[in-house]
Amino acid sequence: MPEIPLFKNFYKNPILIDLFQEESKLKNLHNGLELSFIDIDFLKKRDISKDQRYTLYNVLSEQYSNCGLEIPKNLKSIKNRGVFTITTGHQLCAFGGPQYFIHKIISVIKIAENLKVKYKEFDFIPMFWMASEDHDFQEISSLNIFNQNLSVNQKDSIGVGKLKPEIFSPILEELKEIFKNDSRFNYLESIFSSALNQSNWSNATRYWVNEIFKNQNLLIIDADDSRLKKIFLPIFQKELEQQFIHSSVEKTNNLIKGKGFTPKINPRKLNLFYLDDNQRHRIVLENEVFKISNREFSKEQILRELNSSPEKFSPNVLMRPLYQESILPNLIYVGGPSEIAYWTQLKSSFQEVTINYPILILRDHFFWVERKTLSKWKDLGFSIEDLSKEPDELLKSFFLNLSSNSIDLKNEKELL
């Protein structure tokens, strides 16, 4: 299989490019970007308490049972010391959405297998974190296939994990029409159809992802659970009292700017949401008053609410990584280019609350080109590396290198 240098051909993000340079200006903002940074000492420092492990086991067992799924055989091992997770996550896109949804999962499975070969006395579980509390319906409600956009026309601010699966039935019907002459789709159609019978979109996503990867030791977690949030309660409290994410990320952002780069994300003053009647509201702090939609809380009131109902509090994009690393015995986070860039903004936040910061690994990338198409591509004088170029750039290159031979330009342009 041909390999294409990603940093030469695809990546344009200056922060990401710098991170993978030998003389990176931002090397102090992470703990390593390769498996070689993991050793026995690193593993021994990544454990969590026995109580946390049992809580994790109980939550995951219930989540699988609630979907009518068999509890994975390797789940029981998560109760044991020396068992670690390799985690990736994504929004609950319609039937997976972009191709890299699957790339991420394949990446964590492969890494877990590789680590087991090297460290036989430990066990490594690939983990998929479902972003069930995300309320941006527009980002999950469509998928693009063969240049066709399939979407659901609906607006909602509910946490997407609680959506009714039947909302996505029209997309499945369109997929069935597109693949009506391809018998290979029958397998996916059966899985997706069964998934739509689940009680909510979080369970539906768990169902179809599990069906595809059930023989690969993958575990799937929905962290929207009161028992897991109770573990994270002290960090929620610190954010409400001190807004530590804002202050720590701002310092890191200033460092990044001082090195000549633009940070990926700017923190809000308070980086939490509040869940109420399935709606997700931003918590806004103004003059010592915590405002949530049309309600107001004093500091004492919001802290009482947190202690009585931690499940009502939800981390935003900058707080979520800390939540993840607090409840999992995690070694590695596998992310896309943008994720890796903004995780580097968070190392000081992890240090502020003494949470272990993981190794960051860039997800695997691949795309499918049929042999016949690749042959035509090369006949036009293009290389594999040219696949990353924009159409206008390709056309310009084609005409500049056009030989004196007679060529049907209409056909060539359509191919490009």
Tab-separated table of C-alpha atoms in Angstrom:
chain	number	residue	atom	x	y	z
A	1	MET	CA	0.000	0.000	0.000
A	2	PRO	CA	1.506	3.381	-1.009
A	3	GLU	CA	2.246	5.865	1.787
A	4	ILE	CA	1.885	9.631	1.481
A	5	PRO	CA	3.852	11.991	3.785
A	6	LEU	CA	1.017	13.693	5.697
A	7	PHE	CA	2.934	16.735	6.869
A	8	LYS	CA	4.252	17.452	3.400
A	9	ASN	CA	0.981	16.982	1.581
A	10	PHE	CA	-2.045	17.372	3.849
A	11	TYR	CA	-1.469	19.259	7.071
A	12	LYS	CA	-1.523	23.046	7.024
A	13	ASN	CA	-1.991	23.736	10.761
A	14	PRO	CA	1.259	25.433	11.905
A	15	ILE	CA	0.898	24.152	15.493
A	16	LEU	CA	0.499	20.553	14.377
A	17	ILE	CA	3.404	20.814	11.960
A	18	ASP	CA	5.645	22.237	14.703
A	19	LEU	CA	4.679	19.560	17.219
A	20	PHE	CA	6.097	16.836	15.014
A	21	GLN	CA	9.366	18.623	14.283
A	22	GLU	CA	12.507	17.416	16.045
A	23	GLU	CA	13.186	20.964	17.251
A	24	SER	CA	9.579	21.773	18.132
A	25	LYS	CA	9.013	25.127	19.816
A	26	LEU	CA	6.004	23.660	21.645
A	27	LYS	CA	7.505	20.378	22.854
A	28	ASN	CA	6.871	21.221	26.513
A	29	LEU	CA	3.111	21.298	25.938
A	30	HIS	CA	2.721	17.519	25.766
A	31	ASN	CA	4.123	14.295	27.233
A	32	GLY	CA	4.958	12.645	23.936
A	33	LEU	CA	3.425	11.951	20.540
A	34	GLU	CA	4.651	8.392	19.961
A	35	LEU	CA	4.327	4.985	21.609
A	36	SER	CA	8.045	5.088	22.382
A	37	PHE	CA	7.272	7.520	25.237
A	38	ILE	CA	5.507	4.709	27.113
A	39	ASP	CA	7.599	2.618	29.493
A	40	ILE	CA	7.041	0.632	32.683
A	41	ASP	CA	7.308	3.713	34.918
A	42	PHE	CA	4.728	5.528	32.796
A	43	LEU	CA	2.345	2.568	33.088
A	44	LYS	CA	2.689	2.284	36.854
A	45	LYS	CA	1.754	5.944	37.329
A	46	ARG	CA	-1.458	5.622	35.319
A	47	ASP	CA	-3.573	3.510	37.643
A	48	ILE	CA	-6.881	4.518	39.224
A	49	SER	CA	-8.446	3.335	42.483
A	50	LYS	CA	-10.181	-0.012	42.891
A	51	ASP	CA	-13.455	1.794	43.664
A	52	GLN	CA	-13.212	3.772	40.427
A	53	ARG	CA	-12.528	0.616	38.450
A	54	TYR	CA	-15.597	-1.103	39.932
A	55	THR	CA	-17.728	1.966	39.234
A	56	LEU	CA	-16.517	1.974	35.643
A	57	TYR	CA	-17.319	-1.729	35.322
A	58	ASN	CA	-20.829	-1.300	36.730
A	59	VAL	CA	-21.646	1.675	34.523
A	60	LEU	CA	-20.430	0.004	31.339
A	61	SER	CA	-22.178	-3.274	32.174
A	62	GLU	CA	-25.491	-1.464	32.594
A	63	GLN	CA	-25.019	0.528	29.405
A	64	TYR	CA	-24.463	-2.597	27.320
A	65	SER	CA	-27.372	-4.406	28.985
A	66	ASN	CA	-29.690	-1.457	28.353
A	67	CYS	CA	-28.966	-1.837	24.636
A	68	GLY	CA	-29.711	-5.545	24.681
A	69	LEU	CA	-26.066	-6.251	23.917
A	70	GLU	CA	-23.931	-9.002	25.329
A	71	ILE	CA	-21.466	-7.632	27.872
A	72	PRO	CA	-18.001	-7.714	26.241
A	73	LYS	CA	-15.793	-10.496	27.562
A	74	ASN	CA	-12.901	-8.133	28.290
A	75	LEU	CA	-14.995	-5.700	30.348
A	76	LYS	CA	-14.511	-7.695	33.540
A	77	SER	CA	-10.763	-7.149	33.304
A	78	ILE	CA	-11.176	-3.402	33.762
A	79	LYS	CA	-11.633	-4.107	37.491
A	80	ASN	CA	-8.023	-5.261	37.691
A	81	ARG	CA	-4.826	-3.303	38.249
A	82	GLY	CA	-2.514	-3.297	35.263
A	83	VAL	CA	-5.375	-2.903	32.791
A	84	PHE	CA	-5.330	0.365	30.836
A	85	THR	CA	-7.394	2.067	28.167
A	86	ILE	CA	-6.384	3.563	24.829
A	87	THR	CA	-9.082	6.118	24.095
A	88	THR	CA	-10.524	8.013	21.187
A	89	GLY	CA	-13.837	9.801	20.878
A	90	HIS	CA	-16.148	11.505	18.474
A	91	GLN	CA	-19.502	13.171	18.066
A	92	LEU	CA	-22.435	10.841	17.461
A	93	CYS	CA	-22.590	11.564	13.742
A	94	ALA	CA	-25.336	10.043	11.622
A	95	PHE	CA	-24.211	6.452	10.999
A	96	GLY	CA	-20.626	7.510	11.628
A	97	GLY	CA	-20.579	10.591	9.420
A	98	PRO	CA	-17.049	11.289	8.160
A	99	GLN	CA	-14.785	8.373	7.329
A	100	TYR	CA	-12.309	9.273	10.059
A	101	PHE	CA	-14.906	8.263	12.684
A	102	ILE	CA	-13.911	4.707	11.766
A	103	HIS	CA	-10.214	5.590	11.332
A	104	LYS	CA	-10.066	6.647	14.984
A	105	ILE	CA	-11.532	3.396	16.232
A	106	ILE	CA	-9.203	1.320	14.065
A	107	SER	CA	-6.278	3.351	15.438
A	108	VAL	CA	-7.012	2.594	19.111
A	109	ILE	CA	-7.574	-1.090	18.360
A	110	LYS	CA	-4.230	-1.314	16.587
A	111	ILE	CA	-2.360	0.559	19.334
A	112	ALA	CA	-3.826	-1.675	22.057
A	113	GLU	CA	-2.709	-4.763	20.138
A	114	ASN	CA	0.802	-3.373	19.637
A	115	LEU	CA	1.206	-2.500	23.320
A	116	LYS	CA	0.103	-5.978	24.382
A	117	VAL	CA	2.873	-7.490	22.264
A	118	LYS	CA	5.444	-5.298	24.027
A	119	TYR	CA	4.049	-5.452	27.577
A	120	LYS	CA	2.590	-8.929	27.987
A	121	GLU	CA	2.104	-8.563	31.746
A	122	PHE	CA	-0.405	-5.724	31.209
A	123	ASP	CA	-3.700	-5.538	29.322
A	124	PHE	CA	-4.817	-2.717	27.043
A	125	ILE	CA	-8.422	-1.982	26.113
A	126	PRO	CA	-9.370	0.170	23.101
A	127	MET	CA	-12.073	2.604	24.258
A	128	PHE	CA	-14.493	4.735	22.220
A	129	TRP	CA	-15.856	7.774	24.067
A	130	MET	CA	-19.267	8.870	22.768
A	131	ALA	CA	-19.804	12.635	22.878
A	132	SER	CA	-23.400	12.109	23.984
A	133	GLU	CA	-23.746	15.408	25.857
A	134	ASP	CA	-22.824	17.541	22.861
A	135	HIS	CA	-25.867	19.601	21.847
A	136	ASP	CA	-24.773	20.748	18.377
A	137	PHE	CA	-27.312	18.818	16.319
A	138	GLN	CA	-26.220	20.419	13.043
A	139	GLU	CA	-22.778	18.827	13.315
A	140	ILE	CA	-24.147	15.292	13.573
A	141	SER	CA	-27.250	15.501	11.397
A	142	SER	CA	-25.709	14.964	7.975
A	143	LEU	CA	-23.224	12.869	6.071
A	144	ASN	CA	-21.615	13.269	2.676
A	145	ILE	CA	-21.260	10.306	0.363
A	146	PHE	CA	-20.335	10.330	-3.324
A	147	ASN	CA	-20.693	14.138	-3.253
A	148	GLN	CA	-24.275	13.811	-2.025
A	149	ASN	CA	-25.242	15.481	1.241
A	150	LEU	CA	-27.739	13.450	3.251
A	151	SER	CA	-29.202	15.387	6.153
A	152	VAL	CA	-32.022	15.714	8.639
A	153	ASN	CA	-33.723	19.101	8.633
A	154	GLN	CA	-34.344	19.729	12.296
A	155	LYS	CA	-33.097	22.092	14.974
A	156	ASP	CA	-32.486	20.943	18.518
A	157	SER	CA	-30.379	21.903	21.540
A	158	ILE	CA	-30.941	18.646	23.382
A	159	GLY	CA	-27.899	16.545	24.276
A	160	VAL	CA	-27.616	14.478	21.103
A	161	GLY	CA	-27.312	11.189	22.985
A	162	LYS	CA	-30.925	11.596	24.123
A	163	LEU	CA	-32.347	12.134	20.628
A	164	LYS	CA	-34.892	9.664	19.287
A	165	PRO	CA	-33.141	7.418	16.730
A	166	GLU	CA	-36.072	7.507	14.295
A	167	ILE	CA	-35.086	11.094	13.474
A	168	PHE	CA	-32.333	9.591	11.321
A	169	SER	CA	-34.569	7.152	9.425
A	170	PRO	CA	-34.719	9.387	6.301
A	171	ILE	CA	-30.920	9.237	5.982
A	172	LEU	CA	-30.964	5.449	6.165
A	173	GLU	CA	-33.635	5.342	3.451
A	174	GLU	CA	-31.436	7.505	1.218
A	175	LEU	CA	-28.452	5.251	1.891
A	176	LYS	CA	-30.521	2.213	0.931
A	177	GLU	CA	-31.408	3.863	-2.368
A	178	ILE	CA	-27.788	4.793	-3.107
A	179	PHE	CA	-26.581	1.241	-2.441
A	180	LYS	CA	-29.599	-0.653	-3.782
A	181	ASN	CA	-27.443	-2.464	-6.330
A	182	ASP	CA	-24.603	-3.251	-3.929
A	183	SER	CA	-25.214	-6.406	-1.898
A	184	ARG	CA	-22.370	-5.480	0.467
A	185	PHE	CA	-24.604	-2.808	2.011
A	186	ASN	CA	-27.101	-5.427	3.203
A	187	TYR	CA	-24.932	-6.094	6.255
A	188	LEU	CA	-24.803	-2.419	7.265
A	189	GLU	CA	-28.485	-1.899	6.491
A	190	SER	CA	-29.394	-4.670	8.904
A	191	ILE	CA	-27.201	-3.205	11.666
A	192	PHE	CA	-28.375	0.379	11.142
A	193	SER	CA	-32.043	-0.656	11.023
A	194	SER	CA	-31.708	-2.511	14.324
A	195	ALA	CA	-29.883	0.471	15.839
A	196	LEU	CA	-32.847	2.727	15.060
A	197	ASN	CA	-34.989	0.580	17.372
A	198	GLN	CA	-32.926	1.623	20.397
A	199	SER	CA	-34.363	4.033	22.986
A	200	ASN	CA	-32.009	6.939	22.219
A	201	TRP	CA	-29.232	7.972	19.841
A	202	SER	CA	-26.471	7.148	22.310
A	203	ASN	CA	-27.702	3.557	22.555
A	204	ALA	CA	-28.195	3.414	18.787
A	205	THR	CA	-24.613	4.496	18.169
A	206	ARG	CA	-23.294	2.019	20.726
A	207	TYR	CA	-25.317	-0.723	19.027
A	208	TRP	CA	-24.006	-0.278	15.489
A	209	VAL	CA	-20.407	0.481	16.507
A	210	ASN	CA	-20.398	-2.606	18.727
A	211	GLU	CA	-21.824	-4.800	15.969
A	212	ILE	CA	-19.040	-3.787	13.596
A	213	PHE	CA	-16.181	-4.034	16.113
A	214	LYS	CA	-17.467	-6.643	18.594
A	215	ASN	CA	-14.635	-9.032	17.774
A	216	GLN	CA	-11.940	-6.373	18.279
A	217	ASN	CA	-12.166	-5.942	22.098
A	218	LEU	CA	-13.512	-2.394	21.719
A	219	LEU	CA	-15.386	-0.903	24.682
A	220	ILE	CA	-17.798	1.996	24.218
A	221	ILE	CA	-18.535	4.486	26.983
A	222	ASP	CA	-21.236	7.096	27.503
A	223	ALA	CA	-19.889	9.285	30.304
A	224	ASP	CA	-23.236	11.007	30.879
A	225	ASP	CA	-23.748	9.132	34.132
A	226	SER	CA	-24.191	10.411	37.688
A	227	ARG	CA	-21.766	7.839	39.166
A	228	LEU	CA	-18.965	8.905	36.851
A	229	LYS	CA	-19.656	12.593	37.363
A	230	LYS	CA	-19.550	12.096	41.116
A	231	ILE	CA	-15.907	11.036	40.688
A	232	PHE	CA	-15.252	14.310	38.872
A	233	LEU	CA	-17.233	16.451	41.326
A	234	PRO	CA	-14.154	18.063	42.976
A	235	ILE	CA	-12.971	19.306	39.572
A	236	PHE	CA	-16.413	20.684	38.729
A	237	GLN	CA	-16.320	22.480	42.081
A	238	LYS	CA	-12.868	23.941	41.483
A	239	GLU	CA	-14.005	25.296	38.121
A	240	LEU	CA	-17.081	26.904	39.664
A	241	GLU	CA	-15.050	28.442	42.488
A	242	GLN	CA	-11.819	29.392	40.713
A	243	GLN	CA	-12.410	29.183	36.927
A	244	PHE	CA	-9.056	27.432	36.692
A	245	ILE	CA	-9.466	26.334	33.074
A	246	HIS	CA	-9.646	29.939	31.903
A	247	SER	CA	-6.580	31.073	33.833
A	248	SER	CA	-4.391	28.063	32.991
A	249	VAL	CA	-5.317	27.941	29.300
A	250	GLU	CA	-4.842	31.697	28.946
A	251	LYS	CA	-1.273	31.349	30.232
A	252	THR	CA	-0.621	28.554	27.748
A	253	ASN	CA	-2.213	30.535	24.938
A	254	ASN	CA	0.066	33.473	25.669
A	255	LEU	CA	3.038	31.112	25.508
A	256	ILE	CA	1.810	29.741	22.168
A	257	LYS	CA	1.348	33.256	20.796
A	258	GLY	CA	4.818	34.165	22.013
A	259	LYS	CA	6.205	31.346	19.873
A	260	GLY	CA	4.468	32.788	16.814
A	261	PHE	CA	1.383	30.544	16.680
A	262	THR	CA	-2.371	31.062	16.994
A	263	PRO	CA	-4.103	28.904	19.650
A	264	LYS	CA	-6.853	26.604	18.417
A	265	ILE	CA	-9.371	27.467	21.133
A	266	ASN	CA	-9.901	30.411	23.467
A	267	PRO	CA	-11.331	29.500	26.888
A	268	ARG	CA	-14.526	30.909	28.306
A	269	LYS	CA	-14.559	32.389	31.773
A	270	LEU	CA	-16.485	29.320	32.961
A	271	ASN	CA	-16.205	26.066	31.024
A	272	LEU	CA	-19.284	24.173	32.138
A	273	PHE	CA	-22.816	23.504	30.956
A	274	TYR	CA	-25.944	22.687	32.924
A	275	LEU	CA	-28.352	19.934	31.861
A	276	ASP	CA	-32.019	20.648	32.533
A	277	ASP	CA	-34.999	18.833	30.965
A	278	ASN	CA	-32.654	17.358	28.362
A	279	GLN	CA	-31.531	20.860	27.350
A	280	ARG	CA	-27.873	21.879	27.679
A	281	HIS	CA	-27.377	25.452	28.878
A	282	ARG	CA	-24.124	27.351	29.218
A	283	ILE	CA	-23.307	28.503	32.754
A	284	VAL	CA	-22.385	32.187	32.653
A	285	LEU	CA	-20.645	33.893	35.578
A	286	GLU	CA	-21.316	37.621	35.966
A	287	ASN	CA	-20.605	39.623	39.120
A	288	GLU	CA	-20.474	36.509	41.324
A	289	VAL	CA	-23.852	35.354	39.970
A	290	PHE	CA	-24.145	32.103	38.016
A	291	LYS	CA	-26.681	32.504	35.218
A	292	ILE	CA	-28.279	29.492	33.532
A	293	SER	CA	-30.855	30.382	30.898
A	294	ASN	CA	-33.458	32.395	32.856
A	295	ARG	CA	-32.278	31.213	36.290
A	296	GLU	CA	-29.700	32.693	38.660
A	297	PHE	CA	-27.638	31.050	41.418
A	298	SER	CA	-25.342	32.408	44.092
A	299	LYS	CA	-22.052	30.569	44.628
A	300	GLU	CA	-23.517	28.732	47.626
A	301	GLN	CA	-26.603	27.718	45.654
A	302	ILE	CA	-24.692	26.445	42.622
A	303	LEU	CA	-22.367	24.408	44.855
A	304	ARG	CA	-25.344	22.860	46.653
A	305	GLU	CA	-26.819	21.993	43.275
A	306	LEU	CA	-23.545	20.397	42.217
A	307	ASN	CA	-23.297	18.268	45.352
A	308	SER	CA	-26.896	17.096	45.168
A	309	SER	CA	-27.030	16.573	41.373
A	310	PRO	CA	-23.582	16.239	39.750
A	311	GLU	CA	-25.222	14.586	36.721
A	312	LYS	CA	-26.697	17.982	35.795
A	313	PHE	CA	-23.252	19.451	35.138
A	314	SER	CA	-21.553	18.898	31.808
A	315	PRO	CA	-17.982	19.711	30.693
A	316	ASN	CA	-17.346	21.789	27.596
A	317	VAL	CA	-14.714	21.039	24.963
A	318	LEU	CA	-11.800	22.155	27.185
A	319	MET	CA	-13.059	20.488	30.357
A	320	ARG	CA	-14.051	17.182	28.720
A	321	PRO	CA	-10.456	15.855	28.375
A	322	LEU	CA	-9.934	16.272	32.127
A	323	TYR	CA	-13.176	14.414	32.815
A	324	GLN	CA	-12.077	11.583	30.545
A	325	GLU	CA	-8.675	11.207	32.171
A	326	SER	CA	-10.203	11.345	35.664
A	327	ILE	CA	-12.508	8.369	35.217
A	328	LEU	CA	-10.444	6.096	32.939
A	329	PRO	CA	-7.114	4.305	33.537
A	330	ASN	CA	-6.001	5.885	30.293
A	331	LEU	CA	-2.574	5.966	28.654
A	332	ILE	CA	-3.171	7.479	25.232
A	333	TYR	CA	-5.645	9.758	23.534
A	334	VAL	CA	-5.920	9.269	19.770
A	335	GLY	CA	-7.226	12.347	17.979
A	336	GLY	CA	-7.418	14.157	14.704
A	337	PRO	CA	-5.215	17.128	13.766
A	338	SER	CA	-7.424	19.753	15.447
A	339	GLU	CA	-7.817	17.679	18.604
A	340	ILE	CA	-4.088	17.165	19.022
A	341	ALA	CA	-3.585	20.916	18.605
A	342	TYR	CA	-6.054	21.924	21.329
A	343	TRP	CA	-5.011	19.163	23.748
A	344	THR	CA	-1.609	20.880	23.892
A	345	GLN	CA	-3.385	23.915	25.346
A	346	LEU	CA	-4.493	21.827	28.328
A	347	LYS	CA	-1.361	20.369	29.907
A	348	SER	CA	-1.145	23.133	32.516
A	349	SER	CA	-4.837	22.610	33.378
A	350	PHE	CA	-4.125	18.936	34.057
A	351	GLN	CA	-1.195	19.914	36.261
A	352	GLU	CA	-3.373	22.410	38.148
A	353	VAL	CA	-5.634	19.600	39.374
A	354	THR	CA	-3.013	16.784	39.381
A	355	ILE	CA	-4.716	14.673	36.717
A	356	ASN	CA	-2.485	12.480	34.560
A	357	TYR	CA	-1.952	13.906	31.085
A	358	PRO	CA	-1.858	11.189	28.381
A	359	ILE	CA	0.367	10.511	25.424
A	360	LEU	CA	-1.195	12.058	22.311
A	361	ILE	CA	-1.267	10.014	19.115
A	362	LEU	CA	-2.443	11.303	15.746
A	363	ARG	CA	-5.110	9.033	14.270
A	364	ASP	CA	-4.369	6.892	11.236
A	365	HIS	CA	-5.340	8.311	7.855
A	366	PHE	CA	-6.245	6.532	4.662
A	367	PHE	CA	-8.452	6.941	1.628
A	368	TRP	CA	-9.640	4.467	-0.961
A	369	VAL	CA	-8.783	4.793	-4.647
A	370	GLU	CA	-9.796	2.049	-7.063
A	371	ARG	CA	-6.948	0.536	-9.032
A	372	LYS	CA	-8.531	1.529	-12.351
A	373	THR	CA	-8.948	5.135	-11.236
A	374	LEU	CA	-5.371	5.285	-9.949
A	375	SER	CA	-4.108	3.964	-13.287
A	376	LYS	CA	-5.954	6.730	-15.164
A	377	TRP	CA	-4.636	9.257	-12.651
A	378	LYS	CA	-1.055	8.250	-13.329
A	379	ASP	CA	-1.685	8.221	-17.097
A	380	LEU	CA	-2.529	11.913	-16.786
A	381	GLY	CA	0.946	12.501	-15.385
A	382	PHE	CA	-0.007	12.859	-11.715
A	383	SER	CA	1.649	11.205	-8.740
A	384	ILE	CA	0.035	9.739	-5.631
A	385	GLU	CA	1.146	12.820	-3.678
A	386	ASP	CA	-0.919	14.965	-6.074
A	387	LEU	CA	-4.107	13.434	-4.631
A	388	SER	CA	-3.919	16.001	-1.831
A	389	LYS	CA	-3.972	19.006	-4.169
A	390	GLU	CA	-6.947	21.229	-4.916
A	391	PRO	CA	-8.766	20.791	-8.284
A	392	ASP	CA	-7.677	24.216	-9.586
A	393	GLU	CA	-4.043	23.429	-8.800
A	394	LEU	CA	-4.346	20.085	-10.584
A	395	LEU	CA	-5.883	21.645	-13.683
A	396	LYS	CA	-3.142	24.253	-13.837
A	397	SER	CA	-0.479	21.566	-13.519
A	398	PHE	CA	-2.171	19.424	-16.151
A	399	PHE	CA	-2.308	22.154	-18.772
A	400	LEU	CA	1.241	23.297	-18.071
A	401	ASN	CA	2.490	19.784	-18.715
A	402	LEU	CA	0.198	19.092	-21.620
A	403	SER	CA	2.080	17.376	-24.389
A	404	SER	CA	1.664	18.054	-28.076
A	405	ASN	CA	-0.415	14.902	-28.437
A	406	SER	CA	-4.086	15.303	-29.183
A	407	ILE	CA	-6.104	14.773	-25.998
A	408	ASP	CA	-9.842	14.953	-25.354
A	409	LEU	CA	-9.720	17.692	-22.718
A	410	LYS	CA	-13.384	17.330	-21.790
A	411	ASN	CA	-12.877	13.785	-20.542
A	412	GLU	CA	-9.708	14.692	-18.660
A	413	LYS	CA	-11.362	17.621	-16.932
A	414	GLU	CA	-14.281	15.437	-15.823
A	415	LEU	CA	-11.827	12.947	-14.332
A	416	LEU	CA	-10.056	15.709	-12.428
